Amino acid sequence: MRAPSRRLKPSKWSEVVGRVPSGLVRLGRDATRWLADPWVSRHAPETPRLALSGDCRAGSVYLVGAGSGDLELLTLKAARLLQQADAVVYDRLVGDEVLSLVPAGRERYYVGKARGHHSVPQAEIGALLVELAGQGKAVVRLKGGDPGVFGRMGEELAALAEAGVPAHIVPGITAASVACASMGIPLTDRGHAQQLRFITAQLCREGGAPDWAALARRDETLVFYMGLAKVAAICAGLRGAGLPDDWPIMLVANASLPDQAALTGTLADMPARLEATPLPSPCLIVVGSVVSMVETSPAVATAGHQD
């Protein structure tokens, strides 16, 4: 059996020190004196600090991107503004974690929109922003992703400009970047795609159609927003315009969140795959040769994809 350890009595310390080489003892004493030197303390490197400055100005509206919903992907500026704002007007895709940054007692207004149902008409949202700013409040208009990418920010800017309300834009990480990063692939790559295009699938739902011939290129990545209900139409349109049946396509739902889910396949088989394994909204659609990189990416193991 191992003998129990015993603390050395104070009288024994001299014996321990006596066994330490005298050179090490002198080195320790010299280091202690050096660290205590005032010149060293003045010139030693400081711990890096983030200089977050500025205030959320009264009577102004901040159009802020909340990113994908992952709190750690929120920008520092967005986090600061949420903590300073008097009122926050937010969308459906803004998660509870992000909203937890808003201090208790601050005003919150939910104006979320779901597919096929707008809980608050866009004109009323603009009027609400003008009204809150007119009351002298600092207002954050919080949108999922980036407010300037299919976020109807232009309409809100127009309403604010007409009323003479100062507006500030704070970009966020858009869904395309988050979805591809979460699947371990780039949006562009020298060997796969030299161009990148964001497309809203709203055209498919409103009786129109994108210019499929212009989109059916093999040297670019296509990213369709708000297109989960039109996957079959997108696949058919691109195949009809000349892309091969085996051209890669990927669907990513709830990118970066714990319940992220994804499907990878081809233009020919993706409609059937989606029917067999439905995905929830919000869901992003990525089409292009870069999708083939999913199979060799070391990040795939955490992405929860199915093929």
PDB file of C-alpha atoms in Angstrom:
ATOM      1  CA  MET A   1       0.000   0.000   0.000  1.00  0.00           C
ATOM      2  CA  ARG A   2       0.996   3.530  -0.740  1.00  0.00           C
ATOM      3  CA  ALA A   3       1.887   5.527   2.346  1.00  0.00           C
ATOM      4  CA  PRO A   4      -0.400   8.492   2.952  1.00  0.00           C
ATOM      5  CA  SER A   5       1.089  11.796   1.887  1.00  0.00           C
ATOM      6  CA  ARG A   6       2.176  14.161   4.632  1.00  0.00           C
ATOM      7  CA  ARG A   7       2.603  17.906   4.598  1.00  0.00           C
ATOM      8  CA  LEU A   8       6.042  19.133   5.439  1.00  0.00           C
ATOM      9  CA  LYS A   9       6.314  21.023   8.674  1.00  0.00           C
ATOM     10  CA  PRO A  10       7.622  24.574   8.428  1.00  0.00           C
ATOM     11  CA  SER A  11      10.887  23.449   9.973  1.00  0.00           C
ATOM     12  CA  LYS A  12      11.439  21.053   7.090  1.00  0.00           C
ATOM     13  CA  TRP A  13      11.203  23.684   4.299  1.00  0.00           C
ATOM     14  CA  SER A  14      14.820  24.634   4.778  1.00  0.00           C
ATOM     15  CA  GLU A  15      15.775  21.042   4.038  1.00  0.00           C
ATOM     16  CA  VAL A  16      13.748  21.064   0.776  1.00  0.00           C
ATOM     17  CA  VAL A  17      15.186  24.395  -0.367  1.00  0.00           C
ATOM     18  CA  GLY A  18      18.623  23.157   0.500  1.00  0.00           C
ATOM     19  CA  ARG A  19      18.236  20.352  -2.038  1.00  0.00           C
ATOM     20  CA  VAL A  20      17.327  22.793  -4.881  1.00  0.00           C
ATOM     21  CA  PRO A  21      20.374  23.818  -6.928  1.00  0.00           C
ATOM     22  CA  SER A  22      21.520  27.290  -5.965  1.00  0.00           C
ATOM     23  CA  GLY A  23      21.354  28.444  -9.613  1.00  0.00           C
ATOM     24  CA  LEU A  24      17.615  27.752  -9.779  1.00  0.00           C
ATOM     25  CA  VAL A  25      17.052  29.586  -6.530  1.00  0.00           C
ATOM     26  CA  ARG A  26      18.886  32.669  -7.866  1.00  0.00           C
ATOM     27  CA  LEU A  27      16.930  32.442 -11.147  1.00  0.00           C
ATOM     28  CA  GLY A  28      13.636  32.412  -9.253  1.00  0.00           C
ATOM     29  CA  ARG A  29      14.651  35.411  -7.165  1.00  0.00           C
ATOM     30  CA  ASP A  30      15.810  37.333 -10.261  1.00  0.00           C
ATOM     31  CA  ALA A  31      12.536  36.581 -12.078  1.00  0.00           C
ATOM     32  CA  THR A  32      10.517  37.800  -9.108  1.00  0.00           C
ATOM     33  CA  ARG A  33      12.477  41.061  -8.947  1.00  0.00           C
ATOM     34  CA  TRP A  34      12.137  41.527 -12.747  1.00  0.00           C
ATOM     35  CA  LEU A  35       8.357  41.078 -12.681  1.00  0.00           C
ATOM     36  CA  ALA A  36       8.098  43.546  -9.806  1.00  0.00           C
ATOM     37  CA  ASP A  37      10.069  46.203 -11.671  1.00  0.00           C
ATOM     38  CA  PRO A  38       7.800  49.234 -12.462  1.00  0.00           C
ATOM     39  CA  TRP A  39       9.252  49.530 -15.992  1.00  0.00           C
ATOM     40  CA  VAL A  40       8.266  45.931 -16.759  1.00  0.00           C
ATOM     41  CA  SER A  41       4.726  46.415 -15.470  1.00  0.00           C
ATOM     42  CA  ARG A  42       4.342  49.554 -17.615  1.00  0.00           C
ATOM     43  CA  HIS A  43       5.576  47.901 -20.808  1.00  0.00           C
ATOM     44  CA  ALA A  44       4.211  44.390 -20.420  1.00  0.00           C
ATOM     45  CA  PRO A  45       1.567  43.491 -23.054  1.00  0.00           C
ATOM     46  CA  GLU A  46      -1.975  43.926 -21.806  1.00  0.00           C
ATOM     47  CA  THR A  47      -4.708  41.340 -22.149  1.00  0.00           C
ATOM     48  CA  PRO A  48      -6.505  42.108 -25.441  1.00  0.00           C
ATOM     49  CA  ARG A  49      -9.755  43.958 -24.911  1.00  0.00           C
ATOM     50  CA  LEU A  50     -12.624  44.610 -27.289  1.00  0.00           C
ATOM     51  CA  ALA A  51     -13.301  48.302 -27.546  1.00  0.00           C
ATOM     52  CA  LEU A  52     -17.067  48.285 -27.909  1.00  0.00           C
ATOM     53  CA  SER A  53     -18.195  51.869 -28.027  1.00  0.00           C
ATOM     54  CA  GLY A  54     -21.164  53.913 -29.089  1.00  0.00           C
ATOM     55  CA  ASP A  55     -24.704  54.263 -27.953  1.00  0.00           C
ATOM     56  CA  CYS A  56     -28.031  53.300 -29.418  1.00  0.00           C
ATOM     57  CA  ARG A  57     -29.261  56.792 -30.285  1.00  0.00           C
ATOM     58  CA  ALA A  58     -32.695  57.985 -29.259  1.00  0.00           C
ATOM     59  CA  GLY A  59     -35.048  58.582 -32.161  1.00  0.00           C
ATOM     60  CA  SER A  60     -33.055  56.317 -34.501  1.00  0.00           C
ATOM     61  CA  VAL A  61     -33.798  52.912 -36.010  1.00  0.00           C
ATOM     62  CA  TYR A  62     -31.135  50.226 -36.370  1.00  0.00           C
ATOM     63  CA  LEU A  63     -31.802  47.556 -39.003  1.00  0.00           C
ATOM     64  CA  VAL A  64     -29.869  44.663 -37.501  1.00  0.00           C
ATOM     65  CA  GLY A  65     -29.098  41.198 -38.847  1.00  0.00           C
ATOM     66  CA  ALA A  66     -29.530  38.415 -36.283  1.00  0.00           C
ATOM     67  CA  GLY A  67     -27.684  35.844 -38.380  1.00  0.00           C
ATOM     68  CA  SER A  68     -28.730  32.197 -38.371  1.00  0.00           C
ATOM     69  CA  GLY A  69     -30.012  32.068 -34.796  1.00  0.00           C
ATOM     70  CA  ASP A  70     -26.783  30.749 -33.295  1.00  0.00           C
ATOM     71  CA  LEU A  71     -26.041  33.276 -30.551  1.00  0.00           C
ATOM     72  CA  GLU A  72     -22.281  32.996 -31.083  1.00  0.00           C
ATOM     73  CA  LEU A  73     -22.653  34.009 -34.734  1.00  0.00           C
ATOM     74  CA  LEU A  74     -24.267  37.313 -33.779  1.00  0.00           C
ATOM     75  CA  THR A  75     -22.017  40.316 -34.386  1.00  0.00           C
ATOM     76  CA  LEU A  76     -20.656  42.210 -31.396  1.00  0.00           C
ATOM     77  CA  LYS A  77     -22.317  45.388 -32.607  1.00  0.00           C
ATOM     78  CA  ALA A  78     -25.695  43.671 -32.866  1.00  0.00           C
ATOM     79  CA  ALA A  79     -25.320  42.322 -29.323  1.00  0.00           C
ATOM     80  CA  ARG A  80     -24.454  45.761 -27.966  1.00  0.00           C
ATOM     81  CA  LEU A  81     -27.402  47.428 -29.678  1.00  0.00           C
ATOM     82  CA  LEU A  82     -29.814  44.793 -28.369  1.00  0.00           C
ATOM     83  CA  GLN A  83     -28.652  45.527 -24.842  1.00  0.00           C
ATOM     84  CA  GLN A  84     -29.034  49.280 -25.309  1.00  0.00           C
ATOM     85  CA  ALA A  85     -32.267  49.584 -27.307  1.00  0.00           C
ATOM     86  CA  ASP A  86     -35.502  50.901 -25.815  1.00  0.00           C
ATOM     87  CA  ALA A  87     -37.604  48.833 -28.231  1.00  0.00           C
ATOM     88  CA  VAL A  88     -36.922  45.741 -30.362  1.00  0.00           C
ATOM     89  CA  VAL A  89     -39.085  44.865 -33.350  1.00  0.00           C
ATOM     90  CA  TYR A  90     -38.269  41.293 -34.386  1.00  0.00           C
ATOM     91  CA  ASP A  91     -39.094  38.602 -36.932  1.00  0.00           C
ATOM     92  CA  ARG A  92     -40.133  34.949 -36.701  1.00  0.00           C
ATOM     93  CA  LEU A  93     -36.655  33.583 -37.392  1.00  0.00           C
ATOM     94  CA  VAL A  94     -35.033  35.376 -34.465  1.00  0.00           C
ATOM     95  CA  GLY A  95     -34.336  32.775 -31.787  1.00  0.00           C
ATOM     96  CA  ASP A  96     -34.883  32.937 -28.043  1.00  0.00           C
ATOM     97  CA  GLU A  97     -31.132  32.913 -27.374  1.00  0.00           C
ATOM     98  CA  VAL A  98     -30.655  36.122 -29.328  1.00  0.00           C
ATOM     99  CA  LEU A  99     -33.691  37.728 -27.704  1.00  0.00           C
ATOM    100  CA  SER A 100     -32.268  36.857 -24.286  1.00  0.00           C
ATOM    101  CA  LEU A 101     -29.801  39.697 -24.801  1.00  0.00           C
ATOM    102  CA  VAL A 102     -32.644  42.220 -24.580  1.00  0.00           C
ATOM    103  CA  PRO A 103     -32.818  43.412 -20.953  1.00  0.00           C
ATOM    104  CA  ALA A 104     -36.004  42.818 -18.995  1.00  0.00           C
ATOM    105  CA  GLY A 105     -38.449  45.691 -19.143  1.00  0.00           C
ATOM    106  CA  ARG A 106     -37.556  46.794 -22.674  1.00  0.00           C
ATOM    107  CA  GLU A 107     -40.329  46.896 -25.267  1.00  0.00           C
ATOM    108  CA  ARG A 108     -40.631  43.986 -27.673  1.00  0.00           C
ATOM    109  CA  TYR A 109     -42.806  43.801 -30.791  1.00  0.00           C
ATOM    110  CA  TYR A 110     -43.239  40.574 -32.735  1.00  0.00           C
ATOM    111  CA  VAL A 111     -43.944  41.141 -36.431  1.00  0.00           C
ATOM    112  CA  GLY A 112     -43.016  37.711 -37.777  1.00  0.00           C
ATOM    113  CA  LYS A 113     -44.081  36.380 -41.135  1.00  0.00           C
ATOM    114  CA  ALA A 114     -44.668  32.740 -41.978  1.00  0.00           C
ATOM    115  CA  ARG A 115     -45.086  31.226 -45.417  1.00  0.00           C
ATOM    116  CA  GLY A 116     -48.441  32.224 -46.810  1.00  0.00           C
ATOM    117  CA  HIS A 117     -49.320  34.272 -43.743  1.00  0.00           C
ATOM    118  CA  HIS A 118     -48.131  37.755 -42.857  1.00  0.00           C
ATOM    119  CA  SER A 119     -49.041  38.435 -39.247  1.00  0.00           C
ATOM    120  CA  VAL A 120     -48.289  42.150 -39.689  1.00  0.00           C
ATOM    121  CA  PRO A 121     -48.455  43.806 -43.128  1.00  0.00           C
ATOM    122  CA  GLN A 122     -45.185  45.367 -44.255  1.00  0.00           C
ATOM    123  CA  ALA A 123     -46.667  48.877 -44.335  1.00  0.00           C
ATOM    124  CA  GLU A 124     -47.677  48.539 -40.682  1.00  0.00           C
ATOM    125  CA  ILE A 125     -44.169  47.458 -39.724  1.00  0.00           C
ATOM    126  CA  GLY A 126     -42.768  50.593 -41.310  1.00  0.00           C
ATOM    127  CA  ALA A 127     -45.372  52.728 -39.539  1.00  0.00           C
ATOM    128  CA  LEU A 128     -44.512  51.069 -36.200  1.00  0.00           C
ATOM    129  CA  LEU A 129     -40.817  51.854 -36.621  1.00  0.00           C
ATOM    130  CA  VAL A 130     -41.604  55.491 -37.407  1.00  0.00           C
ATOM    131  CA  GLU A 131     -43.956  55.744 -34.432  1.00  0.00           C
ATOM    132  CA  LEU A 132     -41.475  54.282 -31.939  1.00  0.00           C
ATOM    133  CA  ALA A 133     -38.650  56.495 -33.153  1.00  0.00           C
ATOM    134  CA  GLY A 134     -40.999  59.494 -33.029  1.00  0.00           C
ATOM    135  CA  GLN A 135     -41.507  58.786 -29.330  1.00  0.00           C
ATOM    136  CA  GLY A 136     -37.790  59.351 -28.818  1.00  0.00           C
ATOM    137  CA  LYS A 137     -36.922  55.673 -28.456  1.00  0.00           C
ATOM    138  CA  ALA A 138     -33.826  53.909 -29.722  1.00  0.00           C
ATOM    139  CA  VAL A 139     -35.241  51.146 -31.904  1.00  0.00           C
ATOM    140  CA  VAL A 140     -33.676  47.911 -33.141  1.00  0.00           C
ATOM    141  CA  ARG A 141     -35.397  46.260 -36.085  1.00  0.00           C
ATOM    142  CA  LEU A 142     -34.097  42.708 -35.772  1.00  0.00           C
ATOM    143  CA  LYS A 143     -34.178  40.450 -38.826  1.00  0.00           C
ATOM    144  CA  GLY A 144     -32.952  36.902 -39.361  1.00  0.00           C
ATOM    145  CA  GLY A 145     -29.804  36.509 -41.431  1.00  0.00           C
ATOM    146  CA  ASP A 146     -28.696  39.720 -43.107  1.00  0.00           C
ATOM    147  CA  PRO A 147     -31.331  42.474 -43.340  1.00  0.00           C
ATOM    148  CA  GLY A 148     -30.188  43.381 -46.852  1.00  0.00           C
ATOM    149  CA  VAL A 149     -30.605  39.896 -48.342  1.00  0.00           C
ATOM    150  CA  PHE A 150     -34.267  39.237 -49.167  1.00  0.00           C
ATOM    151  CA  GLY A 151     -35.261  40.903 -45.908  1.00  0.00           C
ATOM    152  CA  ARG A 152     -37.489  43.679 -47.323  1.00  0.00           C
ATOM    153  CA  MET A 153     -35.143  46.179 -45.769  1.00  0.00           C
ATOM    154  CA  GLY A 154     -35.555  48.528 -48.705  1.00  0.00           C
ATOM    155  CA  GLU A 155     -39.231  49.072 -47.931  1.00  0.00           C
ATOM    156  CA  GLU A 156     -38.491  49.881 -44.313  1.00  0.00           C
ATOM    157  CA  LEU A 157     -35.690  52.250 -45.256  1.00  0.00           C
ATOM    158  CA  ALA A 158     -38.094  54.041 -47.581  1.00  0.00           C
ATOM    159  CA  ALA A 159     -40.676  54.445 -44.793  1.00  0.00           C
ATOM    160  CA  LEU A 160     -38.046  55.796 -42.421  1.00  0.00           C
ATOM    161  CA  ALA A 161     -36.633  58.180 -45.022  1.00  0.00           C
ATOM    162  CA  GLU A 162     -40.081  59.544 -45.812  1.00  0.00           C
ATOM    163  CA  ALA A 163     -40.619  60.289 -42.116  1.00  0.00           C
ATOM    164  CA  GLY A 164     -37.161  61.756 -41.671  1.00  0.00           C
ATOM    165  CA  VAL A 165     -36.083  59.078 -39.179  1.00  0.00           C
ATOM    166  CA  PRO A 166     -32.317  58.354 -39.015  1.00  0.00           C
ATOM    167  CA  ALA A 167     -31.562  54.742 -39.960  1.00  0.00           C
ATOM    168  CA  HIS A 168     -28.459  52.614 -39.463  1.00  0.00           C
ATOM    169  CA  ILE A 169     -27.736  49.226 -41.071  1.00  0.00           C
ATOM    170  CA  VAL A 170     -25.931  46.481 -39.149  1.00  0.00           C
ATOM    171  CA  PRO A 171     -25.281  43.472 -41.405  1.00  0.00           C
ATOM    172  CA  GLY A 172     -25.577  39.903 -40.208  1.00  0.00           C
ATOM    173  CA  ILE A 173     -24.305  36.544 -41.457  1.00  0.00           C
ATOM    174  CA  THR A 174     -26.614  35.478 -44.254  1.00  0.00           C
ATOM    175  CA  ALA A 175     -28.085  31.972 -44.463  1.00  0.00           C
ATOM    176  CA  ALA A 176     -26.019  30.977 -47.509  1.00  0.00           C
ATOM    177  CA  SER A 177     -22.742  31.444 -45.645  1.00  0.00           C
ATOM    178  CA  VAL A 178     -24.004  29.656 -42.550  1.00  0.00           C
ATOM    179  CA  ALA A 179     -25.505  26.702 -44.417  1.00  0.00           C
ATOM    180  CA  CYS A 180     -22.396  25.949 -46.447  1.00  0.00           C
ATOM    181  CA  ALA A 181     -20.080  26.478 -43.479  1.00  0.00           C
ATOM    182  CA  SER A 182     -22.153  24.108 -41.371  1.00  0.00           C
ATOM    183  CA  MET A 183     -21.790  21.465 -44.077  1.00  0.00           C
ATOM    184  CA  GLY A 184     -18.052  22.018 -44.322  1.00  0.00           C
ATOM    185  CA  ILE A 185     -17.916  23.406 -47.854  1.00  0.00           C
ATOM    186  CA  PRO A 186     -17.218  26.784 -49.453  1.00  0.00           C
ATOM    187  CA  LEU A 187     -19.680  28.807 -51.475  1.00  0.00           C
ATOM    188  CA  THR A 188     -17.069  29.259 -54.197  1.00  0.00           C
ATOM    189  CA  ASP A 189     -13.994  27.287 -55.156  1.00  0.00           C
ATOM    190  CA  ARG A 190     -11.445  27.615 -57.954  1.00  0.00           C
ATOM    191  CA  GLY A 191     -12.120  24.096 -59.146  1.00  0.00           C
ATOM    192  CA  HIS A 192     -15.907  24.263 -58.867  1.00  0.00           C
ATOM    193  CA  ALA A 193     -17.475  27.716 -58.921  1.00  0.00           C
ATOM    194  CA  GLN A 194     -16.085  31.113 -59.821  1.00  0.00           C
ATOM    195  CA  GLN A 195     -19.429  32.871 -59.417  1.00  0.00           C
ATOM    196  CA  LEU A 196     -22.126  33.015 -56.784  1.00  0.00           C
ATOM    197  CA  ARG A 197     -25.770  33.932 -57.170  1.00  0.00           C
ATOM    198  CA  PHE A 198     -28.528  34.410 -54.588  1.00  0.00           C
ATOM    199  CA  ILE A 199     -32.063  33.842 -55.876  1.00  0.00           C
ATOM    200  CA  THR A 200     -35.402  34.216 -54.163  1.00  0.00           C
ATOM    201  CA  ALA A 201     -37.809  31.404 -54.969  1.00  0.00           C
ATOM    202  CA  GLN A 202     -40.699  33.849 -54.569  1.00  0.00           C
ATOM    203  CA  LEU A 203     -40.824  34.072 -58.359  1.00  0.00           C
ATOM    204  CA  CYS A 204     -41.756  30.388 -58.478  1.00  0.00           C
ATOM    205  CA  ARG A 205     -44.667  31.001 -56.115  1.00  0.00           C
ATOM    206  CA  GLU A 206     -46.087  34.115 -57.712  1.00  0.00           C
ATOM    207  CA  GLY A 207     -46.811  32.748 -61.161  1.00  0.00           C
ATOM    208  CA  GLY A 208     -43.498  33.847 -62.604  1.00  0.00           C
ATOM    209  CA  ALA A 209     -40.323  31.912 -63.215  1.00  0.00           C
ATOM    210  CA  PRO A 210     -36.622  32.686 -63.016  1.00  0.00           C
ATOM    211  CA  ASP A 211     -34.553  32.823 -66.176  1.00  0.00           C
ATOM    212  CA  TRP A 212     -33.577  29.172 -66.007  1.00  0.00           C
ATOM    213  CA  ALA A 213     -31.312  29.400 -69.049  1.00  0.00           C
ATOM    214  CA  ALA A 214     -29.267  32.145 -67.384  1.00  0.00           C
ATOM    215  CA  LEU A 215     -29.041  30.117 -64.154  1.00  0.00           C
ATOM    216  CA  ALA A 216     -28.049  26.800 -65.728  1.00  0.00           C
ATOM    217  CA  ARG A 217     -24.287  27.381 -65.549  1.00  0.00           C
ATOM    218  CA  ARG A 218     -21.652  24.932 -64.400  1.00  0.00           C
ATOM    219  CA  ASP A 219     -19.177  27.523 -63.125  1.00  0.00           C
ATOM    220  CA  GLU A 220     -21.252  29.053 -60.340  1.00  0.00           C
ATOM    221  CA  THR A 221     -23.073  28.262 -57.127  1.00  0.00           C
ATOM    222  CA  LEU A 222     -26.799  28.987 -56.937  1.00  0.00           C
ATOM    223  CA  VAL A 223     -28.434  29.614 -53.586  1.00  0.00           C
ATOM    224  CA  PHE A 224     -32.231  29.696 -53.440  1.00  0.00           C
ATOM    225  CA  TYR A 225     -33.857  31.363 -50.449  1.00  0.00           C
ATOM    226  CA  MET A 226     -37.428  30.576 -49.364  1.00  0.00           C
ATOM    227  CA  GLY A 227     -37.779  27.738 -51.855  1.00  0.00           C
ATOM    228  CA  LEU A 228     -38.596  24.629 -49.842  1.00  0.00           C
ATOM    229  CA  ALA A 229     -42.065  24.318 -51.385  1.00  0.00           C
ATOM    230  CA  LYS A 230     -40.635  24.662 -54.894  1.00  0.00           C
ATOM    231  CA  VAL A 231     -37.764  22.185 -54.913  1.00  0.00           C
ATOM    232  CA  ALA A 232     -39.371  20.130 -57.683  1.00  0.00           C
ATOM    233  CA  ALA A 233     -39.899  23.230 -59.851  1.00  0.00           C
ATOM    234  CA  ILE A 234     -36.297  24.358 -59.306  1.00  0.00           C
ATOM    235  CA  CYS A 235     -34.903  20.946 -60.226  1.00  0.00           C
ATOM    236  CA  ALA A 236     -37.101  20.675 -63.293  1.00  0.00           C
ATOM    237  CA  GLY A 237     -36.318  24.204 -64.433  1.00  0.00           C
ATOM    238  CA  LEU A 238     -32.547  23.754 -64.209  1.00  0.00           C
ATOM    239  CA  ARG A 239     -32.634  20.337 -65.877  1.00  0.00           C
ATOM    240  CA  GLY A 240     -34.803  21.699 -68.651  1.00  0.00           C
ATOM    241  CA  ALA A 241     -32.304  24.522 -69.195  1.00  0.00           C
ATOM    242  CA  GLY A 242     -29.406  22.153 -69.678  1.00  0.00           C
ATOM    243  CA  LEU A 243     -27.905  21.119 -66.353  1.00  0.00           C
ATOM    244  CA  PRO A 244     -27.343  17.341 -66.178  1.00  0.00           C
ATOM    245  CA  ASP A 245     -29.559  15.054 -64.140  1.00  0.00           C
ATOM    246  CA  ASP A 246     -26.675  14.210 -61.792  1.00  0.00           C
ATOM    247  CA  TRP A 247     -25.878  17.861 -61.012  1.00  0.00           C
ATOM    248  CA  PRO A 248     -25.405  18.234 -57.209  1.00  0.00           C
ATOM    249  CA  ILE A 249     -27.990  19.901 -54.989  1.00  0.00           C
ATOM    250  CA  MET A 250     -28.146  20.301 -51.217  1.00  0.00           C
ATOM    251  CA  LEU A 251     -30.913  21.328 -48.817  1.00  0.00           C
ATOM    252  CA  VAL A 252     -30.034  22.617 -45.349  1.00  0.00           C
ATOM    253  CA  ALA A 253     -32.710  23.353 -42.742  1.00  0.00           C
ATOM    254  CA  ASN A 254     -32.115  25.259 -39.486  1.00  0.00           C
ATOM    255  CA  ALA A 255     -28.463  25.771 -40.362  1.00  0.00           C
ATOM    256  CA  SER A 256     -26.084  26.074 -37.381  1.00  0.00           C
ATOM    257  CA  LEU A 257     -28.811  25.189 -34.857  1.00  0.00           C
ATOM    258  CA  PRO A 258     -28.982  21.959 -32.799  1.00  0.00           C
ATOM    259  CA  ASP A 259     -31.825  20.634 -34.969  1.00  0.00           C
ATOM    260  CA  GLN A 260     -30.029  21.251 -38.262  1.00  0.00           C
ATOM    261  CA  ALA A 261     -30.902  18.722 -40.959  1.00  0.00           C
ATOM    262  CA  ALA A 262     -29.733  18.363 -44.532  1.00  0.00           C
ATOM    263  CA  LEU A 263     -30.185  16.358 -47.687  1.00  0.00           C
ATOM    264  CA  THR A 264     -27.692  16.001 -50.549  1.00  0.00           C
ATOM    265  CA  GLY A 265     -28.509  14.541 -53.916  1.00  0.00           C
ATOM    266  CA  THR A 266     -28.970  15.388 -57.580  1.00  0.00           C
ATOM    267  CA  LEU A 267     -31.418  17.447 -59.575  1.00  0.00           C
ATOM    268  CA  ALA A 268     -33.026  14.200 -60.740  1.00  0.00           C
ATOM    269  CA  ASP A 269     -33.531  12.549 -57.353  1.00  0.00           C
ATOM    270  CA  MET A 270     -33.888  15.422 -54.877  1.00  0.00           C
ATOM    271  CA  PRO A 271     -37.708  15.822 -55.170  1.00  0.00           C
ATOM    272  CA  ALA A 272     -38.159  12.152 -54.237  1.00  0.00           C
ATOM    273  CA  ARG A 273     -35.579  12.396 -51.440  1.00  0.00           C
ATOM    274  CA  LEU A 274     -37.358  15.392 -49.956  1.00  0.00           C
ATOM    275  CA  GLU A 275     -40.720  13.647 -50.169  1.00  0.00           C
ATOM    276  CA  ALA A 276     -39.300  10.649 -48.328  1.00  0.00           C
ATOM    277  CA  THR A 277     -37.499  12.789 -45.733  1.00  0.00           C
ATOM    278  CA  PRO A 278     -39.309  16.122 -45.332  1.00  0.00           C
ATOM    279  CA  LEU A 279     -37.329  19.045 -43.955  1.00  0.00           C
ATOM    280  CA  PRO A 280     -38.683  21.965 -41.924  1.00  0.00           C
ATOM    281  CA  SER A 281     -38.528  25.634 -42.792  1.00  0.00           C
ATOM    282  CA  PRO A 282     -36.363  27.714 -42.943  1.00  0.00           C
ATOM    283  CA  CYS A 283     -34.475  25.702 -45.523  1.00  0.00           C
ATOM    284  CA  LEU A 284     -31.832  26.828 -47.989  1.00  0.00           C
ATOM    285  CA  ILE A 285     -31.227  25.236 -51.396  1.00  0.00           C
ATOM    286  CA  VAL A 286     -27.680  25.137 -52.785  1.00  0.00           C
ATOM    287  CA  VAL A 287     -27.056  23.992 -56.352  1.00  0.00           C
ATOM    288  CA  GLY A 288     -23.631  23.565 -57.871  1.00  0.00           C
ATOM    289  CA  SER A 289     -20.484  21.521 -58.177  1.00  0.00           C
ATOM    290  CA  VAL A 290     -19.286  22.697 -54.729  1.00  0.00           C
ATOM    291  CA  VAL A 291     -21.956  20.471 -53.164  1.00  0.00           C
ATOM    292  CA  SER A 292     -19.920  17.435 -54.236  1.00  0.00           C
ATOM    293  CA  MET A 293     -17.274  18.545 -51.710  1.00  0.00           C
ATOM    294  CA  VAL A 294     -19.597  17.551 -48.850  1.00  0.00           C
ATOM    295  CA  GLU A 295     -18.548  13.924 -49.203  1.00  0.00           C
ATOM    296  CA  THR A 296     -14.888  14.684 -48.481  1.00  0.00           C
ATOM    297  CA  SER A 297     -15.334  17.420 -45.894  1.00  0.00           C
ATOM    298  CA  PRO A 298     -14.108  16.710 -42.361  1.00  0.00           C
ATOM    299  CA  ALA A 299     -16.951  18.868 -41.026  1.00  0.00           C
ATOM    300  CA  VAL A 300     -19.717  16.641 -42.386  1.00  0.00           C
ATOM    301  CA  ALA A 301     -19.790  14.456 -39.280  1.00  0.00           C
ATOM    302  CA  THR A 302     -21.371  17.238 -37.240  1.00  0.00           C
ATOM    303  CA  ALA A 303     -23.789  18.446 -39.888  1.00  0.00           C
ATOM    304  CA  GLY A 304     -26.436  15.745 -39.616  1.00  0.00           C
ATOM    305  CA  HIS A 305     -26.732  15.351 -43.391  1.00  0.00           C
ATOM    306  CA  GLN A 306     -28.386  12.477 -45.175  1.00  0.00           C
ATOM    307  CA  ASP A 307     -27.614  11.125 -48.623  1.00  0.00           C
TER     308      ASP A 307
END
